[in-house]
Short mmCIF file of N, CA and C in Angstrom, two decimals:
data_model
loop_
_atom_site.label_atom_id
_atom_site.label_comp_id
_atom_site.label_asym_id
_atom_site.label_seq_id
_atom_site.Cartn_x
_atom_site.Cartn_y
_atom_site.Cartn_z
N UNK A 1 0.85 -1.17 0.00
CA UNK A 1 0.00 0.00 0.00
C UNK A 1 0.90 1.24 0.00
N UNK A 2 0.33 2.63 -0.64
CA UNK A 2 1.18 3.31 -0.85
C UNK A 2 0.33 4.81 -0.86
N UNK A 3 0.84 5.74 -0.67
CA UNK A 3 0.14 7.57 -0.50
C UNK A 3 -0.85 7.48 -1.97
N UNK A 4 -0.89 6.71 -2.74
CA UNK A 4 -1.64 6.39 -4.04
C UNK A 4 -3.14 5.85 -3.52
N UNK A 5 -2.71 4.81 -2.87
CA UNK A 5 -4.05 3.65 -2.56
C UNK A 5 -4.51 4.75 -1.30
N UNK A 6 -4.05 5.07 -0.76
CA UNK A 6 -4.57 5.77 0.50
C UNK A 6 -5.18 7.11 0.23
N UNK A 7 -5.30 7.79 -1.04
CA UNK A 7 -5.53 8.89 -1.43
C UNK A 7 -6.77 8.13 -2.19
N UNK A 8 -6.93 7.00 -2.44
CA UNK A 8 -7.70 6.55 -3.27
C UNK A 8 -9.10 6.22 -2.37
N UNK A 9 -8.60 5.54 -1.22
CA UNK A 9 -9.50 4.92 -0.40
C UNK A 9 -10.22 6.47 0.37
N UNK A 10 -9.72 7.20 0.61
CA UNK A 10 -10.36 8.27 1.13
C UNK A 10 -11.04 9.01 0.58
N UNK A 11 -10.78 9.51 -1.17
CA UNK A 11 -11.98 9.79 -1.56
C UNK A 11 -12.51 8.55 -1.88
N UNK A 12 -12.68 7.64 -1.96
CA UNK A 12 -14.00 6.64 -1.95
C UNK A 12 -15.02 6.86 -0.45
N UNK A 13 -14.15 7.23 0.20
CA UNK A 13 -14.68 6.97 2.05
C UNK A 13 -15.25 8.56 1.70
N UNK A 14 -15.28 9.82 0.64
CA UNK A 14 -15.64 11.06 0.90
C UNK A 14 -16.73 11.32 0.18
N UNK A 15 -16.87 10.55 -1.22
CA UNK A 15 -17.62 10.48 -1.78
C UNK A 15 -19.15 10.09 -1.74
N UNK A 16 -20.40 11.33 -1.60
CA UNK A 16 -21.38 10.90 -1.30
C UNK A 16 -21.52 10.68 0.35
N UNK A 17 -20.50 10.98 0.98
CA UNK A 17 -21.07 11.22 2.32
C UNK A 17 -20.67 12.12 3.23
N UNK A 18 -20.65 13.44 2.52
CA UNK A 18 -20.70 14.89 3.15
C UNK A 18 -21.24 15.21 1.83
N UNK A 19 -21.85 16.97 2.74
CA UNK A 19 -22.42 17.93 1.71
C UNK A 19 -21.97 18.26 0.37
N UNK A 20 -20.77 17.34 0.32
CA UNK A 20 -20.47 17.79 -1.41
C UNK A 20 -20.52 16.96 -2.22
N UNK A 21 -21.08 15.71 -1.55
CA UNK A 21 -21.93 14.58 -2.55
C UNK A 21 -20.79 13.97 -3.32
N UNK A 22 -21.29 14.18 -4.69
CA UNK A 22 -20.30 13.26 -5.52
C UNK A 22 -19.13 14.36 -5.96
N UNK A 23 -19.12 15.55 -5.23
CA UNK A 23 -17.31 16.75 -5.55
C UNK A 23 -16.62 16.95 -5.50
N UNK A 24 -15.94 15.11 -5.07
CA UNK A 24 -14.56 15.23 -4.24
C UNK A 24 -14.23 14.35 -5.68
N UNK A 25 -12.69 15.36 -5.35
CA UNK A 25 -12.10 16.00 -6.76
C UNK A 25 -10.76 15.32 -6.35
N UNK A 26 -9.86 14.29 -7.14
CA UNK A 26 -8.58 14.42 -6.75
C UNK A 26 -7.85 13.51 -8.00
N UNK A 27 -7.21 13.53 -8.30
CA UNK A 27 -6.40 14.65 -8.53
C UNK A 27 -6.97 15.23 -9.35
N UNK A 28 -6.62 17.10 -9.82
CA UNK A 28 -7.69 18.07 -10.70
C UNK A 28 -6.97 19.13 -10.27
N UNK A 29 -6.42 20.05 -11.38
CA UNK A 29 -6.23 21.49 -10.69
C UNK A 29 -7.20 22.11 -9.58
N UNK A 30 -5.92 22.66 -9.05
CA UNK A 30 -6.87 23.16 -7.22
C UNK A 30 -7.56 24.76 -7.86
N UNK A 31 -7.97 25.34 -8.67
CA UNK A 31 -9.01 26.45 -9.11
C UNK A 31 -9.54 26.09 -9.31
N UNK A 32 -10.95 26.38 -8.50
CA UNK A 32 -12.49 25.62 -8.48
C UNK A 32 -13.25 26.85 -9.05
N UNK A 33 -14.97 26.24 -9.65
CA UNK A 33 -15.57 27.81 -9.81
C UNK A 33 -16.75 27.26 -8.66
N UNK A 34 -17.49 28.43 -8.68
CA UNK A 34 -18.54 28.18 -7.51
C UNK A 34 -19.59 27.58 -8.20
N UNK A 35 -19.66 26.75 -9.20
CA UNK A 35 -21.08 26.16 -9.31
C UNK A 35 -20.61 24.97 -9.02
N UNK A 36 -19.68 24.42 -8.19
CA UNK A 36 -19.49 23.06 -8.12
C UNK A 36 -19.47 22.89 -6.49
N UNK A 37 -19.36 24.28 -5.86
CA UNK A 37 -19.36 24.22 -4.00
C UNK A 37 -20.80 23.47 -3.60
N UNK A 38 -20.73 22.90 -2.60
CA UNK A 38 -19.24 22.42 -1.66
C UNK A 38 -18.60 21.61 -2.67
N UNK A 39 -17.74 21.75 -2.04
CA UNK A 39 -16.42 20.60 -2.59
C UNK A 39 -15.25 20.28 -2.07
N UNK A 40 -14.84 18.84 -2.29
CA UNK A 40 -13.53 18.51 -1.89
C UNK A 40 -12.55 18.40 -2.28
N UNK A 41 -11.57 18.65 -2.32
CA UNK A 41 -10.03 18.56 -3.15
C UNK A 41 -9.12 17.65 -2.07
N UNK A 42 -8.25 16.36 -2.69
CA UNK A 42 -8.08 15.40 -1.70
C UNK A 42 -7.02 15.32 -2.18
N UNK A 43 -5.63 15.37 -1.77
CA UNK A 43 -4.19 15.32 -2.06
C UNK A 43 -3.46 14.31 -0.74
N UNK A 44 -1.96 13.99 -1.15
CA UNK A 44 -1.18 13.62 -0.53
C UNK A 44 -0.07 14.38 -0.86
N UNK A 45 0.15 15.09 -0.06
CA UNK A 45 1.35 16.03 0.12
C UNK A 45 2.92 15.63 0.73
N UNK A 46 2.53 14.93 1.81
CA UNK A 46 3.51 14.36 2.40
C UNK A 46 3.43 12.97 2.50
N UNK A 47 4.65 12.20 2.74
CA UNK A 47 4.93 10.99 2.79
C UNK A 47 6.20 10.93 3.67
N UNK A 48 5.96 9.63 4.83
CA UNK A 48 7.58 9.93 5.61
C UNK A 48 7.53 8.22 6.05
N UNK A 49 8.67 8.11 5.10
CA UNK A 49 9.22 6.27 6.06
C UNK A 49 10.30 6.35 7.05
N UNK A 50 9.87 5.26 7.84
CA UNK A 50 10.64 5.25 8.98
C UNK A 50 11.17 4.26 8.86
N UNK A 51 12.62 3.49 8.64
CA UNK A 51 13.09 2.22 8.38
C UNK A 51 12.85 0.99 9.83
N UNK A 52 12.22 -0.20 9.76
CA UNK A 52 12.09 -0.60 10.94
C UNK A 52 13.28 -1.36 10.81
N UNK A 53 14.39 -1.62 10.09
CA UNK A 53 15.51 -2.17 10.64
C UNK A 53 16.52 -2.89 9.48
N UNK A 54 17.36 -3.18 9.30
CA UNK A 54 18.67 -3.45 8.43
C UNK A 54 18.01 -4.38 7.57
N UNK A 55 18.71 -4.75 6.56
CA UNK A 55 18.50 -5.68 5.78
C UNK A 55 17.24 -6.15 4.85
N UNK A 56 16.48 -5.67 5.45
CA UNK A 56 15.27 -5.43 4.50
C UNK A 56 14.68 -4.15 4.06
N UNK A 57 13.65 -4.12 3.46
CA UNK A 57 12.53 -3.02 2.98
C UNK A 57 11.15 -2.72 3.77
N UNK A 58 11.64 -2.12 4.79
CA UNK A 58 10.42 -2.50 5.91
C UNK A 58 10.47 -1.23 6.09
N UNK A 59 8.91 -0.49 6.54
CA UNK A 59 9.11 0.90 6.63
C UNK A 59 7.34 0.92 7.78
N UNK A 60 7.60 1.87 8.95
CA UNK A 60 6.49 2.35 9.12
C UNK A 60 6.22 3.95 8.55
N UNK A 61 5.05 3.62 7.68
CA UNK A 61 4.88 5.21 7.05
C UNK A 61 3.77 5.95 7.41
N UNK A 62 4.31 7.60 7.32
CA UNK A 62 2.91 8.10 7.64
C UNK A 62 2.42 8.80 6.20
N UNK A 63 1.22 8.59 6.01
CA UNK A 63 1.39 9.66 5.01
C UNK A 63 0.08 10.59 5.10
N UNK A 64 0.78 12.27 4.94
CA UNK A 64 -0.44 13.28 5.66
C UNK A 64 -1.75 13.30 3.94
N UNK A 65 -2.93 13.02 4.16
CA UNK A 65 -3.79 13.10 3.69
C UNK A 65 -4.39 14.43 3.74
N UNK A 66 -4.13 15.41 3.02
CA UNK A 66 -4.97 16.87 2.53
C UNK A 66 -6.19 17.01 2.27
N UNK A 67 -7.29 17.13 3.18
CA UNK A 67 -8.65 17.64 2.45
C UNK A 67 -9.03 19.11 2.42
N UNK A 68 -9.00 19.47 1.15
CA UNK A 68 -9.56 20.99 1.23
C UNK A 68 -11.21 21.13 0.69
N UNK A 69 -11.83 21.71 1.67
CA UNK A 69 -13.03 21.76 1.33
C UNK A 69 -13.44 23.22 1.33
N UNK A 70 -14.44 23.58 0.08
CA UNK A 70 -14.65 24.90 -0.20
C UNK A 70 -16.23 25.43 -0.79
N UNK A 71 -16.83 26.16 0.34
CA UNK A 71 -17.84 26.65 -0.10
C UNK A 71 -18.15 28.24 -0.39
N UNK A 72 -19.12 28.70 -0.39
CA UNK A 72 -19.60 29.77 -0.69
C UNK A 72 -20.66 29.97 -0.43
N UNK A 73 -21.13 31.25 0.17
CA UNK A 73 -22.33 31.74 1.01
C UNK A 73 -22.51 33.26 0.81
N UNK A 74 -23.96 33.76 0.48
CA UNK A 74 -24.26 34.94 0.06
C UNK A 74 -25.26 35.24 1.63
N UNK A 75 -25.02 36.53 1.40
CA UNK A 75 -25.33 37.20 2.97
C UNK A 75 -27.20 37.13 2.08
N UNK A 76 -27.95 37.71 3.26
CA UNK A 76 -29.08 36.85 3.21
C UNK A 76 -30.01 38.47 2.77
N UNK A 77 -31.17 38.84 2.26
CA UNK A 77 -31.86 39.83 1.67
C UNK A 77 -31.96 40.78 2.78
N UNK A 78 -31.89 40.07 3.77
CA UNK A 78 -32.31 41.73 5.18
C UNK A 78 -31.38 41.04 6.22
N UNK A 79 -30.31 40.17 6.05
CA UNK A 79 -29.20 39.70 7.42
C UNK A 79 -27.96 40.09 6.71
N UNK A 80 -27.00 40.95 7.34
CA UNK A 80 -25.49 40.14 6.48
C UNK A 80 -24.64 39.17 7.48
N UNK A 81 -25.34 37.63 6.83
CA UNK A 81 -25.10 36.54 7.75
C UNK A 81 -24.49 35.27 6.97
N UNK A 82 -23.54 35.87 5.76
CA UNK A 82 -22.94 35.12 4.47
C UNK A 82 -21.79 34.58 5.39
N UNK A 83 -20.91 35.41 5.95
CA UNK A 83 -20.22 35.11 6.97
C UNK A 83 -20.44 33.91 7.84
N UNK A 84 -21.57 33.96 8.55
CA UNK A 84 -22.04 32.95 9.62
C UNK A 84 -22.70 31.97 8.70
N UNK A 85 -22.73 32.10 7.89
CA UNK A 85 -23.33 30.80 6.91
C UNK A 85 -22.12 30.09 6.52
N UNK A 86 -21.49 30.43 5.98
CA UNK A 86 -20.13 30.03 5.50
C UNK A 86 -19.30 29.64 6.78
N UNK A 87 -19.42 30.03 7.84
CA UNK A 87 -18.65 29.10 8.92
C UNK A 87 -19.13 28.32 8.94
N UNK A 88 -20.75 28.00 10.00
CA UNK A 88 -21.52 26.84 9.94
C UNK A 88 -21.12 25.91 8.94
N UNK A 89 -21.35 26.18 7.50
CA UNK A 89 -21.44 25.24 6.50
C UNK A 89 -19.53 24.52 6.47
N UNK A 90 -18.89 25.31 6.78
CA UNK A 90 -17.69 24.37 6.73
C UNK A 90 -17.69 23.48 8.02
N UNK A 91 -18.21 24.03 9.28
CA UNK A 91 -17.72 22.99 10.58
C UNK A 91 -18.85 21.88 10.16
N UNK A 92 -20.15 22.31 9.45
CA UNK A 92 -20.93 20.84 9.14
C UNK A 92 -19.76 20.06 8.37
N UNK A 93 -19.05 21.10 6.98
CA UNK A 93 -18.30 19.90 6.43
C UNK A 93 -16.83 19.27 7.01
N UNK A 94 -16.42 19.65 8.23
CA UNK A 94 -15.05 19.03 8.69
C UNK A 94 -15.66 18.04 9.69
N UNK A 95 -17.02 18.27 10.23
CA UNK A 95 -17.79 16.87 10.90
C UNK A 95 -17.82 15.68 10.04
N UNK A 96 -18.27 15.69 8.90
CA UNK A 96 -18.43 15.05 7.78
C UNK A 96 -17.46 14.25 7.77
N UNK A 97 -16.61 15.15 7.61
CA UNK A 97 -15.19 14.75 6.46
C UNK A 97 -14.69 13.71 7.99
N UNK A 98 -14.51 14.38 8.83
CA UNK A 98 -13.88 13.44 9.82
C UNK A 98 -14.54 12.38 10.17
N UNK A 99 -16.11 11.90 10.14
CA UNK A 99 -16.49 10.75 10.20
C UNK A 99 -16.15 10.23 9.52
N UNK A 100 -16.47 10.59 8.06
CA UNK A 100 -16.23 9.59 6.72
C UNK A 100 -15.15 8.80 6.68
N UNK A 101 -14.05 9.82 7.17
CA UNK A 101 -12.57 9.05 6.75
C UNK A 101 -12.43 8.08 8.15
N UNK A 102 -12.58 8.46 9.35
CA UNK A 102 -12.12 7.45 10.61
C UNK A 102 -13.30 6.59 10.31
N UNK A 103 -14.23 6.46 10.11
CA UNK A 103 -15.12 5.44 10.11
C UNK A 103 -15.26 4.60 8.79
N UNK A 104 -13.73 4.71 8.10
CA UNK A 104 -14.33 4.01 6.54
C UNK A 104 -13.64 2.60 6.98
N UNK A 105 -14.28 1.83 6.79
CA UNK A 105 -14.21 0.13 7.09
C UNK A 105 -12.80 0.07 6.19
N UNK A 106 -12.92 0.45 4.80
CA UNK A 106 -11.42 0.06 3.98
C UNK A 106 -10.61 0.62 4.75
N UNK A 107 -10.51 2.17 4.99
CA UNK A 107 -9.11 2.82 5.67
C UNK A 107 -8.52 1.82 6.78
N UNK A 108 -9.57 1.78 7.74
CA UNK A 108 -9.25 1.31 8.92
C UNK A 108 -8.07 -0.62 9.49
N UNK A 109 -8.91 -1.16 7.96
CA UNK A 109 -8.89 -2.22 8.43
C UNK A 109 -7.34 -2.75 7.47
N UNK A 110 -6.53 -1.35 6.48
CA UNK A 110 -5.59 -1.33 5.71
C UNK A 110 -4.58 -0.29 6.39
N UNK A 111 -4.87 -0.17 7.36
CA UNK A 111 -3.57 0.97 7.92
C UNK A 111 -3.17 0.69 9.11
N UNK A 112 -2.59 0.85 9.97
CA UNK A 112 -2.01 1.02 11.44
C UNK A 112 -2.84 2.17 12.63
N UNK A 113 -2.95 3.07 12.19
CA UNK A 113 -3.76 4.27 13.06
C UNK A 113 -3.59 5.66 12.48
N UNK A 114 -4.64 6.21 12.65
CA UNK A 114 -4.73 7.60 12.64
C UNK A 114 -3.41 8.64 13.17
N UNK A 115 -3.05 8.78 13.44
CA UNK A 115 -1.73 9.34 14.09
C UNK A 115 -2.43 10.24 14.60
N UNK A 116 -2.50 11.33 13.48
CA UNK A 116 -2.52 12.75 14.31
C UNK A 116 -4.19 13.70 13.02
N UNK A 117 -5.10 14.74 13.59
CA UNK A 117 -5.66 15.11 12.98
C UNK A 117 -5.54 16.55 13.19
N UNK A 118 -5.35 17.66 12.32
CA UNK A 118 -5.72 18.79 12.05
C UNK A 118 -6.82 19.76 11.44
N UNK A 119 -7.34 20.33 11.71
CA UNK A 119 -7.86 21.52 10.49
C UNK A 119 -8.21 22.77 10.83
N UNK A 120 -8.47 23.52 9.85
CA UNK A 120 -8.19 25.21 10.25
C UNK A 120 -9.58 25.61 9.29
N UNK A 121 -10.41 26.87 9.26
CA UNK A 121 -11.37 27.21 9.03
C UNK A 121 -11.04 28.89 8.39
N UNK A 122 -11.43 29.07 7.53
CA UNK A 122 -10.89 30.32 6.81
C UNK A 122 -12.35 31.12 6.31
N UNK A 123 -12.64 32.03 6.28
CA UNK A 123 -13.91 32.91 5.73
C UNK A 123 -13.06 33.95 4.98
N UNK A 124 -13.52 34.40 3.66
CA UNK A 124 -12.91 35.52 2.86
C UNK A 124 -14.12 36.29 3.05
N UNK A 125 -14.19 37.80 3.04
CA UNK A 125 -15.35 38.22 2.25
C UNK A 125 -15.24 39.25 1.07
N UNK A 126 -14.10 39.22 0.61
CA UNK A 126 -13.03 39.92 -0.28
C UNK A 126 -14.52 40.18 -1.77
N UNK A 127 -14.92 39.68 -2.06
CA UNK A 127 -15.46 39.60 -3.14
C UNK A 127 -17.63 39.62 -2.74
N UNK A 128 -17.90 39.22 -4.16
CA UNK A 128 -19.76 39.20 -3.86
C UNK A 128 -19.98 38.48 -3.05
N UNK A 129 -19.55 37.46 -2.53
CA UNK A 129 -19.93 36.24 -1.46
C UNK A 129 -19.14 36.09 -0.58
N UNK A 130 -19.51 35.59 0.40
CA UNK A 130 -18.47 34.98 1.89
C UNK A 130 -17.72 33.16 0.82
N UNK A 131 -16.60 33.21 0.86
CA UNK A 131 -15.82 32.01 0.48
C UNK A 131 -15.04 31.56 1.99
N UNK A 132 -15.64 30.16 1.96
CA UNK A 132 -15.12 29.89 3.18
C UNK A 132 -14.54 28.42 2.58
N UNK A 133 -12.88 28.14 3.38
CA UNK A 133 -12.18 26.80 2.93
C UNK A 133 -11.72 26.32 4.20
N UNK A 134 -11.94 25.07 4.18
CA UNK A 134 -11.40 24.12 5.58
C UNK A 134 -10.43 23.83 4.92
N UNK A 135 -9.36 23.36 5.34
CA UNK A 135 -8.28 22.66 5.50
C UNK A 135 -8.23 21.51 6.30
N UNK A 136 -8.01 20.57 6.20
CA UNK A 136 -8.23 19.04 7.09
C UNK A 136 -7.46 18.34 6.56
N UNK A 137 -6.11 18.15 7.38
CA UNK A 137 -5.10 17.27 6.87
C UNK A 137 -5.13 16.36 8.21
N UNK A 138 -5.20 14.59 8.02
CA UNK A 138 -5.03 13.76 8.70
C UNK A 138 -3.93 12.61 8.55
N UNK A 139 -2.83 12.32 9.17
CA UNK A 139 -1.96 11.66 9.31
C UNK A 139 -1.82 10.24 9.59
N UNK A 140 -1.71 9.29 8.47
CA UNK A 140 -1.92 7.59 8.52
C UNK A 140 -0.97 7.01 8.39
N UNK A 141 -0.87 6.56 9.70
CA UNK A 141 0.06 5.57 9.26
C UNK A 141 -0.55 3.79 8.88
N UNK A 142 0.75 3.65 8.68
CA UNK A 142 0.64 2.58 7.68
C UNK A 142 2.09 1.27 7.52
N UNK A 143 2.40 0.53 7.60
CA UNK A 143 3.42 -0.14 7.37
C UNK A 143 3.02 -0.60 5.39
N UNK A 144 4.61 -0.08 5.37
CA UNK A 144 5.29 -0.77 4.01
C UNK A 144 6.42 -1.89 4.03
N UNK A 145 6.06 -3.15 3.55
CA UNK A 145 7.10 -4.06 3.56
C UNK A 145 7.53 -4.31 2.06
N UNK A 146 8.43 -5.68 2.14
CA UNK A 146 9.26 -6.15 0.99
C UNK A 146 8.17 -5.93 -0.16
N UNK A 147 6.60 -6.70 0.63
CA UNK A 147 5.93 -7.20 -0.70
C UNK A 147 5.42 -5.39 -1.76
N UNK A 148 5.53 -4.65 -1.36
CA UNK A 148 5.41 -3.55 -1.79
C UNK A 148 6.08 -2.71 -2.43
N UNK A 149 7.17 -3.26 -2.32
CA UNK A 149 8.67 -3.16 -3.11
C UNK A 149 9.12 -3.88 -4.51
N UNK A 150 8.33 -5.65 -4.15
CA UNK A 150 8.72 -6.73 -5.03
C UNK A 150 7.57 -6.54 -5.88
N UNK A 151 7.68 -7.11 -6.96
CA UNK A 151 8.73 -7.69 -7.63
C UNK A 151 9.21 -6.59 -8.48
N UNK A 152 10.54 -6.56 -8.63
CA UNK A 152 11.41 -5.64 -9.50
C UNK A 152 10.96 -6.19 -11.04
N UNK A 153 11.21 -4.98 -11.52
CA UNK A 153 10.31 -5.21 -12.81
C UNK A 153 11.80 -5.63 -13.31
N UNK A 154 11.85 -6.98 -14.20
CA UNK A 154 13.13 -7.44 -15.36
C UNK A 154 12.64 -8.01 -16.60
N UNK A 155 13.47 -7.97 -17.47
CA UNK A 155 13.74 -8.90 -18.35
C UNK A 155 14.13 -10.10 -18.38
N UNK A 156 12.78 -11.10 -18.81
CA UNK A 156 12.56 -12.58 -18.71
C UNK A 156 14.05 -13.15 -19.46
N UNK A 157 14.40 -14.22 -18.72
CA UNK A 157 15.49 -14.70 -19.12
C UNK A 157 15.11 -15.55 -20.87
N UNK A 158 15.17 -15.40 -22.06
CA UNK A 158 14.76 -16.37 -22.79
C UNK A 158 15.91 -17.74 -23.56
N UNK A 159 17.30 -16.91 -22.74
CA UNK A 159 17.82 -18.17 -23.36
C UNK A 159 19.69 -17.80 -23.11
N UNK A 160 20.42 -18.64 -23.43
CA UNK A 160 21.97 -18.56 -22.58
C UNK A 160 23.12 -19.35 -23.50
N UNK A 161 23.84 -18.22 -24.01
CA UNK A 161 25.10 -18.90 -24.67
C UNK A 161 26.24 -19.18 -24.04
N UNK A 162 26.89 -20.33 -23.79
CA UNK A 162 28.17 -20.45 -22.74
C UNK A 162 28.91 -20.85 -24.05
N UNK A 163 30.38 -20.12 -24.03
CA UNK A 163 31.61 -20.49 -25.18
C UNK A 163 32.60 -20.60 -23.94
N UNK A 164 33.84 -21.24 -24.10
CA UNK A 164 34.93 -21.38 -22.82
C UNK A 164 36.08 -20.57 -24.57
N UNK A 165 36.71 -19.53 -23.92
CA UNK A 165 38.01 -19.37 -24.89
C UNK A 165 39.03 -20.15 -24.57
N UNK A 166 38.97 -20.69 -25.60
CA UNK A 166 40.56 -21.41 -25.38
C UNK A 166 41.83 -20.94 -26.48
N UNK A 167 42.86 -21.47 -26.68
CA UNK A 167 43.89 -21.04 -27.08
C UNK A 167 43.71 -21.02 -29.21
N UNK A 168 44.40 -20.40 -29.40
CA UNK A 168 44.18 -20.52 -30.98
C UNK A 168 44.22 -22.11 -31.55
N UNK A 169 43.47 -22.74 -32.46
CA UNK A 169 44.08 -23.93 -32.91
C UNK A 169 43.23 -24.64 -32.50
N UNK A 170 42.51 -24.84 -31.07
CA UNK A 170 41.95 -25.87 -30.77
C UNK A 170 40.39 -25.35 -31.09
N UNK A 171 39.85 -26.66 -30.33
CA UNK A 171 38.41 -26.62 -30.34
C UNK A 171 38.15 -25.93 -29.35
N UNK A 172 36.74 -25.08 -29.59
CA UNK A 172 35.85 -23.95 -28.38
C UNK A 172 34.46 -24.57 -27.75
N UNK A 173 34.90 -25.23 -26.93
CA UNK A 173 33.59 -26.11 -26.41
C UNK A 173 32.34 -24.76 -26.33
N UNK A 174 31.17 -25.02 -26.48
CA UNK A 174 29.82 -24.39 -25.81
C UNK A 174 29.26 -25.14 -25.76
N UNK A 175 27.42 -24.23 -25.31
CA UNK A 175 26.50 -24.91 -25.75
C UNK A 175 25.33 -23.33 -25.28
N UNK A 176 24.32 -24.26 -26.09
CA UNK A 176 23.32 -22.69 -26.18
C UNK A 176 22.16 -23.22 -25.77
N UNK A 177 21.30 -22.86 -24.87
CA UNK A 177 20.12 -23.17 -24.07
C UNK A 177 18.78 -22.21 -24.67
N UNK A 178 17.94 -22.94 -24.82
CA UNK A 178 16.94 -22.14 -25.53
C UNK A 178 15.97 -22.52 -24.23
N UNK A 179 15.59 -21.14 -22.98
CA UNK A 179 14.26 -21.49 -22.23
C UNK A 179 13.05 -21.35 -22.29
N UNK A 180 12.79 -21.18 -23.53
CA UNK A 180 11.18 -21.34 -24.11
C UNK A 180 10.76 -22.39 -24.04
N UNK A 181 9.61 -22.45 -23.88
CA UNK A 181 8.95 -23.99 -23.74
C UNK A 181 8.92 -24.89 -25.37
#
């Protein structure tokens, strides 16, 4: 397993179960327009092995899982409450997001533990609407062994010429092996 499969399994675990339904986006340039909010953008940014010991390919890894989620909220005909809409609507979506992923049967039952969880809550009101983006990066670890390593990709052996050099004059023993069936 690898920051690939684990980026994979989480939007499966995001998809359709928070407010942004089927909008989790990964990989996709990170410039969104607003007819697609809410939405999720799901990256792996970081990756860190820890060698568990000599001689082999053994690694406990963490790797930090990025969810950015991004909505948009218009202040209301007689409230300006675009602001307070746009918070609400992100802490509904970092509730979400954090069930989905600790409670997804695949994550859980393919990794080691949760390590560590973060997220941060942002409101713009720079423009016509309140834009509000969570940030929710969660940290998995995971063990990587040999089998995740193997098999090295080669070139199939199909066949073997042995000649012995010997001196000028004489005979050059071989023989040539054909391993095709």
């Amino acid at each position: 397993m690898n920051a690939s499969d684990i980026r994979k399994m989480v939007v499966s675990a995001l998809t359709e179960t928070t407010d942004a339904g089927s909008r989790v986006f990964s990989p996709r340039d990170w410039p969104t327009s607003t007819v697609i909010y809410p939405a999720l953008l799901v990256q792996t940014p970081f990756d860190h092995k820890k060698s568990q010991g000599r001689n082999t390919p053994a690694f406990t890894t963490v790797t930090t899982v990025r969810i950015t989620g991004r909505v948009q909220e218009y202040d209301g005909e007689t409230d300006d409450d675009g602001a307070m809409k746009a918070e609400e609507a992100l802490e509904n979506l970092r509730e979400q997001v954090e069930r989905a992923v600790i409670n997804s049967y695949e994550l859980t039952r393919n990794i080691q533990k949760y390590a560590e969880v973060r997220s941060t809550i942002n409101v713009d009101s720079e423009g016509e609407a309140h834009m509000g983006q969570l940030l929710f990066e969660i940290d998995i670890e995971h063990y990587q062994g040999p089998e995740d390593f193997y098999p090295v990709q080669s070139v199939p052996l199909e066949g073997m010429d042995i000649a012995i050099n010997m001196p000028d004059g004489t005979t050059k023993p071989g023989i040539s092996l054909n391993l095709q069936e």
